[in-house]
PDB file of C-alpha atoms in Angstrom:
ATOM      1  CA  MET O   1      -4.659   6.563  31.685  1.00  0.00           C
ATOM      2  CA  TYR O   2      -5.688   3.034  30.599  1.00  0.00           C
ATOM      3  CA  LEU O   3      -2.191   1.595  30.008  1.00  0.00           C
ATOM      4  CA  GLN O   4      -1.998  -0.283  33.300  1.00  0.00           C
ATOM      5  CA  HIS O   5      -5.641  -1.401  33.083  1.00  0.00           C
ATOM      6  CA  PHE O   6      -5.002  -3.205  29.779  1.00  0.00           C
ATOM      7  CA  ASP O   7      -1.343  -4.012  30.532  1.00  0.00           C
ATOM      8  CA  LEU O   8       0.007  -1.901  27.666  1.00  0.00           C
ATOM      9  CA  GLN O   9       3.530  -0.523  27.294  1.00  0.00           C
ATOM     10  CA  GLN O  10       2.506   2.410  25.090  1.00  0.00           C
ATOM     11  CA  LEU O  11      -0.572   4.047  23.619  1.00  0.00           C
ATOM     12  CA  PRO O  12      -1.699   1.929  20.635  1.00  0.00           C
ATOM     13  CA  PHE O  13      -3.825   4.477  18.760  1.00  0.00           C
ATOM     14  CA  THR O  14      -1.836   7.709  18.569  1.00  0.00           C
ATOM     15  CA  LEU O  15      -2.239   9.966  15.527  1.00  0.00           C
ATOM     16  CA  THR O  16       1.511  10.352  14.873  1.00  0.00           C
ATOM     17  CA  PRO O  17       2.514   8.330  11.763  1.00  0.00           C
ATOM     18  CA  ASN O  18       4.821   5.912  13.618  1.00  0.00           C
ATOM     19  CA  THR O  19       6.459   3.373  11.297  1.00  0.00           C
ATOM     20  CA  GLY O  20       6.916   1.082  14.315  1.00  0.00           C
ATOM     21  CA  PHE O  21       3.154   0.424  14.066  1.00  0.00           C
ATOM     22  CA  PHE O  22       3.237  -0.121  10.292  1.00  0.00           C
ATOM     23  CA  PHE O  23       1.029  -3.063   9.324  1.00  0.00           C
ATOM     24  CA  GLY O  24       1.190  -4.777   5.937  1.00  0.00           C
ATOM     25  CA  LEU O  25      -2.319  -3.875   4.808  1.00  0.00           C
ATOM     26  CA  ALA O  26      -2.972  -4.371   1.098  1.00  0.00           C
ATOM     27  CA  PRO O  27      -3.317  -0.692   0.052  1.00  0.00           C
ATOM     28  CA  HIS O  28      -0.181   0.386   1.931  1.00  0.00           C
ATOM     29  CA  VAL O  29       1.922  -2.537   0.693  1.00  0.00           C
ATOM     30  CA  GLU O  30       0.737  -2.002  -2.889  1.00  0.00           C
ATOM     31  CA  ALA O  31       1.589   1.707  -2.672  1.00  0.00           C
ATOM     32  CA  LEU O  32       5.101   0.908  -1.451  1.00  0.00           C
ATOM     33  CA  GLN O  33       5.609  -1.644  -4.211  1.00  0.00           C
ATOM     34  CA  VAL O  34       4.542   0.866  -6.869  1.00  0.00           C
ATOM     35  CA  LEU O  35       6.866   3.500  -5.408  1.00  0.00           C
ATOM     36  CA  GLN O  36       9.855   1.185  -5.179  1.00  0.00           C
ATOM     37  CA  MET O  37       9.378  -0.106  -8.710  1.00  0.00           C
ATOM     38  CA  ALA O  38       8.887   3.404 -10.096  1.00  0.00           C
ATOM     39  CA  LEU O  39      11.999   4.757  -8.379  1.00  0.00           C
ATOM     40  CA  GLU O  40      14.113   2.007  -9.872  1.00  0.00           C
ATOM     41  CA  THR O  41      13.141   3.170 -13.370  1.00  0.00           C
ATOM     42  CA  GLY O  42      14.810   6.493 -12.631  1.00  0.00           C
ATOM     43  CA  GLU O  43      12.492   8.826 -14.553  1.00  0.00           C
ATOM     44  CA  GLY O  44       9.494  11.088 -14.135  1.00  0.00           C
ATOM     45  CA  PHE O  45       7.107  12.054 -11.389  1.00  0.00           C
ATOM     46  CA  ILE O  46       5.423   9.547  -9.075  1.00  0.00           C
ATOM     47  CA  LYS O  47       2.134  10.453  -7.405  1.00  0.00           C
ATOM     48  CA  VAL O  48       0.344   8.909  -4.410  1.00  0.00           C
ATOM     49  CA  THR O  49      -3.051  10.329  -3.451  1.00  0.00           C
ATOM     50  CA  GLY O  50      -5.713   9.433  -0.931  1.00  0.00           C
ATOM     51  CA  GLU O  51      -8.443  10.753   1.330  1.00  0.00           C
ATOM     52  CA  VAL O  52      -7.392  12.569   4.503  1.00  0.00           C
ATOM     53  CA  GLY O  53      -6.213  10.050   7.109  1.00  0.00           C
ATOM     54  CA  THR O  54      -5.676   7.036   4.813  1.00  0.00           C
ATOM     55  CA  GLY O  55      -1.974   6.749   5.692  1.00  0.00           C
ATOM     56  CA  LYS O  56      -0.089   8.748   3.056  1.00  0.00           C
ATOM     57  CA  THR O  57       2.458  10.194   5.491  1.00  0.00           C
ATOM     58  CA  LEU O  58       3.023   6.781   7.062  1.00  0.00           C
ATOM     59  CA  VAL O  59       3.722   5.268   3.627  1.00  0.00           C
ATOM     60  CA  CYS O  60       5.976   8.229   2.861  1.00  0.00           C
ATOM     61  CA  ARG O  61       8.060   7.698   6.002  1.00  0.00           C
ATOM     62  CA  LYS O  62       8.176   3.959   5.447  1.00  0.00           C
ATOM     63  CA  LEU O  63       9.480   4.572   1.914  1.00  0.00           C
ATOM     64  CA  LEU O  64      12.212   6.913   3.148  1.00  0.00           C
ATOM     65  CA  ASN O  65      13.256   4.429   5.837  1.00  0.00           C
ATOM     66  CA  GLU O  66      13.568   1.624   3.294  1.00  0.00           C
ATOM     67  CA  LEU O  67      15.245   3.393   0.373  1.00  0.00           C
ATOM     68  CA  PRO O  68      18.274   1.415  -0.854  1.00  0.00           C
ATOM     69  CA  ARG O  69      21.694   2.833  -0.098  1.00  0.00           C
ATOM     70  CA  HIS O  70      22.219   4.085  -3.629  1.00  0.00           C
ATOM     71  CA  PHE O  71      19.399   6.620  -3.148  1.00  0.00           C
ATOM     72  CA  HIS O  72      19.890  10.103  -1.787  1.00  0.00           C
ATOM     73  CA  TYR O  73      16.722  12.006  -0.915  1.00  0.00           C
ATOM     74  CA  ALA O  74      15.456  15.477  -0.098  1.00  0.00           C
ATOM     75  CA  TYR O  75      12.243  15.547   1.967  1.00  0.00           C
ATOM     76  CA  ILE O  76       9.808  18.484   2.073  1.00  0.00           C
ATOM     77  CA  PRO O  77       7.084  17.861   4.716  1.00  0.00           C
ATOM     78  CA  ASN O  78       5.584  21.362   4.529  1.00  0.00           C
ATOM     79  CA  PRO O  79       5.382  22.414   0.881  1.00  0.00           C
ATOM     80  CA  TYR O  80       3.515  25.696   1.234  1.00  0.00           C
ATOM     81  CA  LEU O  81       6.624  27.406  -0.104  1.00  0.00           C
ATOM     82  CA  SER O  82       7.374  29.903  -2.829  1.00  0.00           C
ATOM     83  CA  PRO O  83       9.700  28.732  -5.642  1.00  0.00           C
ATOM     84  CA  GLU O  84      12.576  30.572  -3.947  1.00  0.00           C
ATOM     85  CA  GLU O  85      11.879  28.980  -0.554  1.00  0.00           C
ATOM     86  CA  LEU O  86      11.529  25.592  -2.245  1.00  0.00           C
ATOM     87  CA  ARG O  87      14.976  25.893  -3.866  1.00  0.00           C
ATOM     88  CA  TRP O  88      16.535  26.842  -0.517  1.00  0.00           C
ATOM     89  CA  ALA O  89      14.859  23.831   1.146  1.00  0.00           C
ATOM     90  CA  VAL O  90      16.062  21.418  -1.555  1.00  0.00           C
ATOM     91  CA  ALA O  91      19.580  22.832  -1.381  1.00  0.00           C
ATOM     92  CA  ALA O  92      19.656  22.381   2.408  1.00  0.00           C
ATOM     93  CA  ASP O  93      18.497  18.751   2.188  1.00  0.00           C
ATOM     94  CA  LEU O  94      21.105  18.022  -0.479  1.00  0.00           C
ATOM     95  CA  GLY O  95      23.820  19.311   1.821  1.00  0.00           C
ATOM     96  CA  ILE O  96      24.698  22.362  -0.278  1.00  0.00           C
ATOM     97  CA  GLU O  97      26.581  25.111   1.551  1.00  0.00           C
ATOM     98  CA  THR O  98      25.190  28.512   0.647  1.00  0.00           C
ATOM     99  CA  THR O  99      25.459  32.136   1.672  1.00  0.00           C
ATOM    100  CA  ALA O 100      22.765  34.760   1.998  1.00  0.00           C
ATOM    101  CA  THR O 101      24.260  36.773  -0.839  1.00  0.00           C
ATOM    102  CA  ILE O 102      23.725  34.301  -3.698  1.00  0.00           C
ATOM    103  CA  ASP O 103      20.807  34.850  -6.056  1.00  0.00           C
ATOM    104  CA  GLN O 104      18.301  32.297  -7.381  1.00  0.00           C
ATOM    105  CA  GLN O 105      20.230  31.665 -10.571  1.00  0.00           C
ATOM    106  CA  GLN O 106      23.374  30.860  -8.613  1.00  0.00           C
ATOM    107  CA  LEU O 107      21.382  28.647  -6.229  1.00  0.00           C
ATOM    108  CA  THR O 108      19.899  26.690  -9.143  1.00  0.00           C
ATOM    109  CA  LYS O 109      23.410  26.213 -10.546  1.00  0.00           C
ATOM    110  CA  LEU O 110      24.663  24.908  -7.196  1.00  0.00           C
ATOM    111  CA  ILE O 111      21.756  22.430  -7.049  1.00  0.00           C
ATOM    112  CA  GLN O 112      22.566  21.196 -10.555  1.00  0.00           C
ATOM    113  CA  GLU O 113      26.248  20.785  -9.709  1.00  0.00           C
ATOM    114  CA  ARG O 114      25.345  18.854  -6.555  1.00  0.00           C
ATOM    115  CA  LEU O 115      23.005  16.568  -8.502  1.00  0.00           C
ATOM    116  CA  LEU O 116      25.733  15.901 -11.082  1.00  0.00           C
ATOM    117  CA  ALA O 117      28.206  15.091  -8.315  1.00  0.00           C
ATOM    118  CA  LEU O 118      25.815  12.663  -6.633  1.00  0.00           C
ATOM    119  CA  ASN O 119      25.077  11.023  -9.988  1.00  0.00           C
ATOM    120  CA  ALA O 120      28.838  10.592 -10.591  1.00  0.00           C
ATOM    121  CA  GLU O 121      29.091   8.869  -7.206  1.00  0.00           C
ATOM    122  CA  GLY O 122      26.386   6.400  -8.254  1.00  0.00           C
ATOM    123  CA  TYR O 123      23.477   7.913  -6.354  1.00  0.00           C
ATOM    124  CA  GLN O 124      19.913   8.338  -7.562  1.00  0.00           C
ATOM    125  CA  VAL O 125      18.378  11.486  -6.100  1.00  0.00           C
ATOM    126  CA  VAL O 126      14.696  11.704  -5.224  1.00  0.00           C
ATOM    127  CA  LEU O 127      12.708  14.698  -4.000  1.00  0.00           C
ATOM    128  CA  VAL O 128       9.822  13.581  -1.761  1.00  0.00           C
ATOM    129  CA  ILE O 129       7.048  16.095  -1.064  1.00  0.00           C
ATOM    130  CA  ASP O 130       4.292  15.408   1.456  1.00  0.00           C
ATOM    131  CA  GLU O 131       0.963  17.304   1.444  1.00  0.00           C
ATOM    132  CA  ALA O 132       1.692  18.242  -2.167  1.00  0.00           C
ATOM    133  CA  GLN O 133      -1.838  19.608  -2.679  1.00  0.00           C
ATOM    134  CA  ALA O 134      -0.652  22.675  -0.703  1.00  0.00           C
ATOM    135  CA  LEU O 135       2.064  23.574  -3.239  1.00  0.00           C
ATOM    136  CA  PRO O 136       1.461  26.965  -4.912  1.00  0.00           C
ATOM    137  CA  ASP O 137       1.088  26.834  -8.693  1.00  0.00           C
ATOM    138  CA  THR O 138       4.415  28.566  -9.233  1.00  0.00           C
ATOM    139  CA  SER O 139       6.170  26.054  -6.976  1.00  0.00           C
ATOM    140  CA  LEU O 140       4.673  23.124  -8.882  1.00  0.00           C
ATOM    141  CA  GLU O 141       6.087  24.610 -12.051  1.00  0.00           C
ATOM    142  CA  ALA O 142       9.476  25.097 -10.351  1.00  0.00           C
ATOM    143  CA  ILE O 143       9.496  21.404  -9.448  1.00  0.00           C
ATOM    144  CA  ARG O 144       8.762  20.466 -13.053  1.00  0.00           C
ATOM    145  CA  LEU O 145      11.718  22.539 -14.169  1.00  0.00           C
ATOM    146  CA  PHE O 146      13.894  20.703 -11.640  1.00  0.00           C
ATOM    147  CA  THR O 147      13.240  17.489 -13.551  1.00  0.00           C
ATOM    148  CA  ASN O 148      14.696  19.060 -16.703  1.00  0.00           C
ATOM    149  CA  LEU O 149      18.105  18.543 -15.112  1.00  0.00           C
ATOM    150  CA  GLU O 150      19.493  15.408 -16.709  1.00  0.00           C
ATOM    151  CA  THR O 151      22.426  13.624 -18.256  1.00  0.00           C
ATOM    152  CA  GLU O 152      22.281  12.024 -21.700  1.00  0.00           C
ATOM    153  CA  SER O 153      21.019   8.778 -20.174  1.00  0.00           C
ATOM    154  CA  ARG O 154      18.897   9.638 -17.150  1.00  0.00           C
ATOM    155  CA  LYS O 155      17.191  12.298 -15.058  1.00  0.00           C
ATOM    156  CA  LEU O 156      19.244  13.767 -12.238  1.00  0.00           C
ATOM    157  CA  LEU O 157      16.186  14.092 -10.018  1.00  0.00           C
ATOM    158  CA  GLN O 158      12.976  12.138  -9.486  1.00  0.00           C
ATOM    159  CA  VAL O 159       9.984  13.608  -7.689  1.00  0.00           C
ATOM    160  CA  VAL O 160       7.445  11.781  -5.494  1.00  0.00           C
ATOM    161  CA  LEU O 161       4.264  13.694  -4.652  1.00  0.00           C
ATOM    162  CA  PHE O 162       2.054  12.614  -1.740  1.00  0.00           C
ATOM    163  CA  GLY O 163      -1.212  14.503  -1.600  1.00  0.00           C
ATOM    164  CA  GLN O 164      -4.923  14.578  -0.952  1.00  0.00           C
ATOM    165  CA  GLN O 165      -7.422  14.058  -3.764  1.00  0.00           C
ATOM    166  CA  GLU O 166      -7.435  17.800  -4.421  1.00  0.00           C
ATOM    167  CA  LEU O 167      -3.994  17.319  -5.988  1.00  0.00           C
ATOM    168  CA  ASP O 168      -5.572  15.320  -8.833  1.00  0.00           C
ATOM    169  CA  GLU O 169      -8.113  18.088  -9.391  1.00  0.00           C
ATOM    170  CA  ARG O 170      -5.373  20.714  -9.616  1.00  0.00           C
ATOM    171  CA  LEU O 171      -3.210  18.674 -11.964  1.00  0.00           C
ATOM    172  CA  SER O 172      -6.175  18.167 -14.302  1.00  0.00           C
ATOM    173  CA  GLN O 173      -6.048  21.872 -15.218  1.00  0.00           C
ATOM    174  CA  PRO O 174      -4.568  22.788 -18.628  1.00  0.00           C
ATOM    175  CA  LEU O 175      -1.960  24.848 -16.787  1.00  0.00           C
ATOM    176  CA  PHE O 176      -0.280  21.643 -15.565  1.00  0.00           C
ATOM    177  CA  ARG O 177      -0.518  19.531 -18.720  1.00  0.00           C
ATOM    178  CA  GLN O 178       3.292  19.393 -19.071  1.00  0.00           C
ATOM    179  CA  LEU O 179       3.737  18.193 -15.505  1.00  0.00           C
ATOM    180  CA  ARG O 180       0.826  15.759 -15.835  1.00  0.00           C
ATOM    181  CA  GLN O 181       2.469  14.080 -18.840  1.00  0.00           C
ATOM    182  CA  ARG O 182       5.591  13.460 -16.763  1.00  0.00           C
ATOM    183  CA  ILE O 183       3.743  11.439 -14.121  1.00  0.00           C
ATOM    184  CA  THR O 184       4.843   7.916 -14.952  1.00  0.00           C
ATOM    185  CA  PHE O 185       3.259   6.089 -11.989  1.00  0.00           C
ATOM    186  CA  SER O 186       0.257   6.878  -9.791  1.00  0.00           C
ATOM    187  CA  TYR O 187      -1.415   5.126  -6.877  1.00  0.00           C
ATOM    188  CA  HIS O 188      -4.573   5.973  -4.948  1.00  0.00           C
ATOM    189  CA  LEU O 189      -4.808   4.777  -1.332  1.00  0.00           C
ATOM    190  CA  ARG O 190      -8.240   3.276  -0.729  1.00  0.00           C
ATOM    191  CA  PRO O 191      -9.997   3.044   2.674  1.00  0.00           C
ATOM    192  CA  LEU O 192      -9.863  -0.219   4.636  1.00  0.00           C
ATOM    193  CA  ASN O 193     -12.617  -2.830   4.717  1.00  0.00           C
ATOM    194  CA  TRP O 194     -13.879  -4.227   8.007  1.00  0.00           C
ATOM    195  CA  ASP O 195     -11.610  -7.278   8.283  1.00  0.00           C
ATOM    196  CA  GLU O 196      -8.604  -5.059   7.519  1.00  0.00           C
ATOM    197  CA  VAL O 197      -9.753  -2.676  10.245  1.00  0.00           C
ATOM    198  CA  GLN O 198     -10.059  -5.540  12.725  1.00  0.00           C
ATOM    199  CA  ALA O 199      -6.585  -6.844  11.828  1.00  0.00           C
ATOM    200  CA  TYR O 200      -5.226  -3.284  12.005  1.00  0.00           C
ATOM    201  CA  ILE O 201      -6.657  -2.744  15.510  1.00  0.00           C
ATOM    202  CA  HIS O 202      -5.339  -6.085  16.783  1.00  0.00           C
ATOM    203  CA  HIS O 203      -1.895  -5.401  15.295  1.00  0.00           C
ATOM    204  CA  ARG O 204      -1.558  -2.017  16.966  1.00  0.00           C
ATOM    205  CA  LEU O 205      -2.668  -3.455  20.303  1.00  0.00           C
ATOM    206  CA  LYS O 206      -0.093  -6.227  19.975  1.00  0.00           C
ATOM    207  CA  VAL O 207       2.703  -3.782  19.113  1.00  0.00           C
ATOM    208  CA  ALA O 208       1.665  -1.725  22.153  1.00  0.00           C
ATOM    209  CA  GLY O 209       2.145  -4.821  24.336  1.00  0.00           C
ATOM    210  CA  TYR O 210      -1.389  -6.176  24.758  1.00  0.00           C
ATOM    211  CA  GLN O 211      -1.517  -9.938  25.354  1.00  0.00           C
ATOM    212  CA  GLY O 212      -5.003 -10.515  26.748  1.00  0.00           C
ATOM    213  CA  ASP O 213      -8.256 -11.772  25.253  1.00  0.00           C
ATOM    214  CA  GLU O 214      -9.830 -10.136  22.220  1.00  0.00           C
ATOM    215  CA  LEU O 215     -10.744  -6.519  23.027  1.00  0.00           C
ATOM    216  CA  PHE O 216     -12.549  -5.594  19.802  1.00  0.00           C
ATOM    217  CA  ASP O 217     -14.771  -8.367  18.374  1.00  0.00           C
ATOM    218  CA  GLN O 218     -16.073  -8.571  14.800  1.00  0.00           C
ATOM    219  CA  THR O 219     -19.331  -6.775  15.553  1.00  0.00           C
ATOM    220  CA  VAL O 220     -17.532  -3.805  17.101  1.00  0.00           C
ATOM    221  CA  SER O 221     -14.959  -3.752  14.280  1.00  0.00           C
ATOM    222  CA  LYS O 222     -17.715  -3.622  11.666  1.00  0.00           C
ATOM    223  CA  VAL O 223     -19.448  -0.724  13.424  1.00  0.00           C
ATOM    224  CA  ILE O 224     -16.149   1.169  13.702  1.00  0.00           C
ATOM    225  CA  THR O 225     -15.349   0.520  10.030  1.00  0.00           C
ATOM    226  CA  LYS O 226     -18.708   1.847   8.861  1.00  0.00           C
ATOM    227  CA  ALA O 227     -18.631   4.905  11.109  1.00  0.00           C
ATOM    228  CA  CYS O 228     -15.008   5.719  10.202  1.00  0.00           C
ATOM    229  CA  ARG O 229     -15.472   4.906   6.500  1.00  0.00           C
ATOM    230  CA  GLY O 230     -12.382   2.687   6.695  1.00  0.00           C
ATOM    231  CA  ILE O 231     -10.073   5.657   7.324  1.00  0.00           C
ATOM    232  CA  PRO O 232      -7.202   4.620   9.654  1.00  0.00           C
ATOM    233  CA  ARG O 233      -6.879   8.001  11.370  1.00  0.00           C
ATOM    234  CA  LEU O 234     -10.552   7.984  12.382  1.00  0.00           C
ATOM    235  CA  VAL O 235     -10.241   4.340  13.445  1.00  0.00           C
ATOM    236  CA  ASN O 236      -7.394   5.379  15.769  1.00  0.00           C
ATOM    237  CA  ILE O 237      -9.481   8.166  17.296  1.00  0.00           C
ATOM    238  CA  VAL O 238     -12.550   5.986  17.889  1.00  0.00           C
ATOM    239  CA  ALA O 239     -10.547   2.982  19.145  1.00  0.00           C
ATOM    240  CA  HIS O 240      -8.674   5.214  21.613  1.00  0.00           C
ATOM    241  CA  LYS O 241     -11.957   6.581  22.962  1.00  0.00           C
ATOM    242  CA  CYS O 242     -13.358   3.049  23.224  1.00  0.00           C
ATOM    243  CA  LEU O 243     -10.441   2.065  25.444  1.00  0.00           C
ATOM    244  CA  LEU O 244     -10.977   5.161  27.594  1.00  0.00           C
ATOM    245  CA  LEU O 245     -14.687   4.365  28.032  1.00  0.00           C
ATOM    246  CA  CYS O 246     -14.014   0.692  28.754  1.00  0.00           C
ATOM    247  CA  PHE O 247     -11.409   1.668  31.355  1.00  0.00           C
ATOM    248  CA  GLY O 248     -13.814   4.185  32.882  1.00  0.00           C
ATOM    249  CA  ASP O 249     -16.458   1.460  33.244  1.00  0.00           C
ATOM    250  CA  GLY O 250     -13.927  -0.932  34.795  1.00  0.00           C
ATOM    251  CA  GLN O 251     -14.470  -3.504  32.036  1.00  0.00           C
ATOM    252  CA  GLN O 252     -12.026  -5.654  30.062  1.00  0.00           C
ATOM    253  CA  LYS O 253     -13.739  -5.804  26.661  1.00  0.00           C
ATOM    254  CA  ILE O 254     -15.097  -3.160  24.304  1.00  0.00           C
ATOM    255  CA  THR O 255     -18.879  -3.298  24.004  1.00  0.00           C
ATOM    256  CA  LEU O 256     -21.189  -1.841  21.367  1.00  0.00           C
ATOM    257  CA  ALA O 257     -22.223   0.761  23.933  1.00  0.00           C
ATOM    258  CA  HIS O 258     -18.604   1.903  24.294  1.00  0.00           C
ATOM    259  CA  CYS O 259     -18.251   1.927  20.515  1.00  0.00           C
ATOM    260  CA  LYS O 260     -21.369   4.021  19.895  1.00  0.00           C
ATOM    261  CA  ARG O 261     -20.476   6.523  22.602  1.00  0.00           C
ATOM    262  CA  ALA O 262     -16.997   6.906  21.093  1.00  0.00           C
ATOM    263  CA  ILE O 263     -18.444   7.427  17.614  1.00  0.00           C
ATOM    264  CA  THR O 264     -20.943   9.996  18.884  1.00  0.00           C
ATOM    265  CA  ASP O 265     -18.049  11.910  20.445  1.00  0.00           C
ATOM    266  CA  THR O 266     -16.047  11.975  17.172  1.00  0.00           C
ATOM    267  CA  ASP O 267     -16.914  14.874  14.884  1.00  0.00           C
ATOM    268  CA  ASP O 268     -15.956  13.384  11.515  1.00  0.00           C
ATOM    269  CA  ALA O 269     -17.347   9.896  12.193  1.00  0.00           C
ATOM    270  CA  ASN O 270     -20.540   8.825  10.425  1.00  0.00           C
ATOM    271  CA  GLN O 271     -23.168   8.935  13.177  1.00  0.00           C
ATOM    272  CA  GLU O 272     -26.228   8.520  10.949  1.00  0.00           C
ATOM    273  CA  ASP O 273     -26.767   4.820  11.694  1.00  0.00           C
ATOM    274  CA  ILE O 274     -26.550   5.372  15.445  1.00  0.00           C
ATOM    275  CA  VAL O 275     -29.147   8.161  15.315  1.00  0.00           C
ATOM    276  CA  VAL O 276     -31.467   6.089  13.140  1.00  0.00           C
ATOM    277  CA  LYS O 277     -31.246   3.094  15.446  1.00  0.00           C
ATOM    278  CA  SER O 278     -31.926   5.259  18.474  1.00  0.00           C
ATOM    279  CA  SER O 279     -35.059   6.749  16.893  1.00  0.00           C
ATOM    280  CA  TRP O 280     -36.339   3.310  15.945  1.00  0.00           C
ATOM    281  CA  SER O 281     -36.030   2.091  19.528  1.00  0.00           C
ATOM    282  CA  PHE O 282     -39.534   3.574  20.186  1.00  0.00           C
ATOM    283  CA  THR O 283     -41.128   1.727  17.263  1.00  0.00           C
ATOM    284  CA  PRO O 284     -42.519  -1.330  19.171  1.00  0.00           C
ATOM    285  CA  ILE O 285     -44.448   0.866  21.635  1.00  0.00           C
ATOM    286  CA  LEU O 286     -45.810   3.087  18.882  1.00  0.00           C
ATOM    287  CA  TRP O 287     -46.830   0.042  16.868  1.00  0.00           C
ATOM    288  CA  ILE O 288     -48.690  -1.514  19.804  1.00  0.00           C
ATOM    289  CA  MET O 289     -50.513   1.723  20.529  1.00  0.00           C
ATOM    290  CA  GLY O 290     -51.503   2.040  16.858  1.00  0.00           C
ATOM    291  CA  VAL O 291     -52.909  -1.482  16.785  1.00  0.00           C
ATOM    292  CA  ILE O 292     -54.896  -0.921  19.965  1.00  0.00           C
ATOM    293  CA  MET O 293     -56.353   2.360  18.744  1.00  0.00           C
ATOM    294  CA  SER O 294     -57.327   0.691  15.462  1.00  0.00           C
ATOM    295  CA  ILE O 295     -59.192  -1.966  17.419  1.00  0.00           C
ATOM    296  CA  PHE O 296     -61.052   0.690  19.360  1.00  0.00           C
ATOM    297  CA  ILE O 297     -62.125   2.491  16.195  1.00  0.00           C
ATOM    298  CA  GLY O 298     -63.020  -0.722  14.396  1.00  0.00           C
ATOM    299  CA  ILE O 299     -65.357  -2.174  16.966  1.00  0.00           C
ATOM    300  CA  GLN O 300     -66.747   1.277  17.890  1.00  0.00           C
ATOM    301  CA  LEU O 301     -66.964   0.709  21.609  1.00  0.00           C
ATOM    302  CA  SER O 302     -70.210   2.102  22.888  1.00  0.00           C
ATOM    303  CA  SER O 303     -69.819   1.515  26.580  1.00  0.00           C
ATOM    304  CA  GLN O 304     -67.905   4.154  28.577  1.00  0.00           C
ATOM    305  CA  GLN O 305     -67.310   1.550  31.244  1.00  0.00           C
ATOM    306  CA  CYS O 306     -65.831  -0.791  28.642  1.00  0.00           C
ATOM    307  CA  CYS O 307     -63.619   1.980  27.318  1.00  0.00           C
ATOM    308  CA  SER O 308     -62.389   2.728  30.796  1.00  0.00           C
ATOM    309  CA  ALA O 309     -61.513  -0.896  31.302  1.00  0.00           C
ATOM    310  CA  TRP O 310     -59.614  -1.032  28.009  1.00  0.00           C
ATOM    311  CA  PHE O 311     -57.669   2.126  28.793  1.00  0.00           C
ATOM    312  CA  ALA O 312     -56.795   0.719  32.214  1.00  0.00           C
ATOM    313  CA  LYS O 313     -55.496  -2.420  30.477  1.00  0.00           C
ATOM    314  CA  ILE O 314     -53.416  -0.315  28.050  1.00  0.00           C
ATOM    315  CA  GLY O 315     -51.843   1.439  31.022  1.00  0.00           C
ATOM    316  CA  GLU O 316     -50.796  -1.892  32.464  1.00  0.00           C
ATOM    317  CA  TRP O 317     -49.179  -2.983  29.165  1.00  0.00           C
ATOM    318  CA  LEU O 318     -47.192   0.262  28.770  1.00  0.00           C
TER     319      LEU O 318
END
């Protein structure tokens, strides 16, 4: 591909949430700070929401990698589970040995005993759920009931929910008012602005091994930011295509032409500005023709020979 062309050691704009590429952008750092502070309080639900592609899973993985040693966690990446399946998943992550013959009541008891044992050993236990907007209603209620497990001084289990904005809409229903009141901290991941996008692109290139001159200048970064609405996942897709196009043209710097072609080829990118600019590229010619025709009508040319001469002149101009 283009790795050798740009002297890169790895692909800089993959879609996998790789914490090795984590960059201290304001929204991601703020989200981590809120999460870390909230977990230290030891109570309630914590919720992080954001538009698709804003980096929720990356923040989630970064949080898990940096949890202090006195934390023990269970991680559910695919939460489209029934309450029964959810209990089995939590039990497995907590290291509980089970048999196929135990019922749900026995499983819940084993989970409670395990949480009490971890608490006695000085651990705080946190259940982290990614893509939480996919949780069935009954499973959300099962999670709330999990947080009823407590000692006289603290909860035995904290829950962190990462989800798309649809999660907020679901939790606003009267059905979830009890769970909603237990959310002690919330954070919403915002999109990036253009200078953050430029810094983000340069950082990923540097991590990937790039050491040459600037590949993406400010003008290109601003166009990418607007087309991608500041969403990191879309930025990755467009930036990757820009590098492919630049490599295909045998060039060493991303141009606006590369950028616009990459945006046009990306389904979820905002292509409105590119289309508008393309349609306006004919405006000067149309304007000139309009002026000329107005002159003809205004002076009411009476000579056919004169008209012929004028039309010949118009042909030369166009």
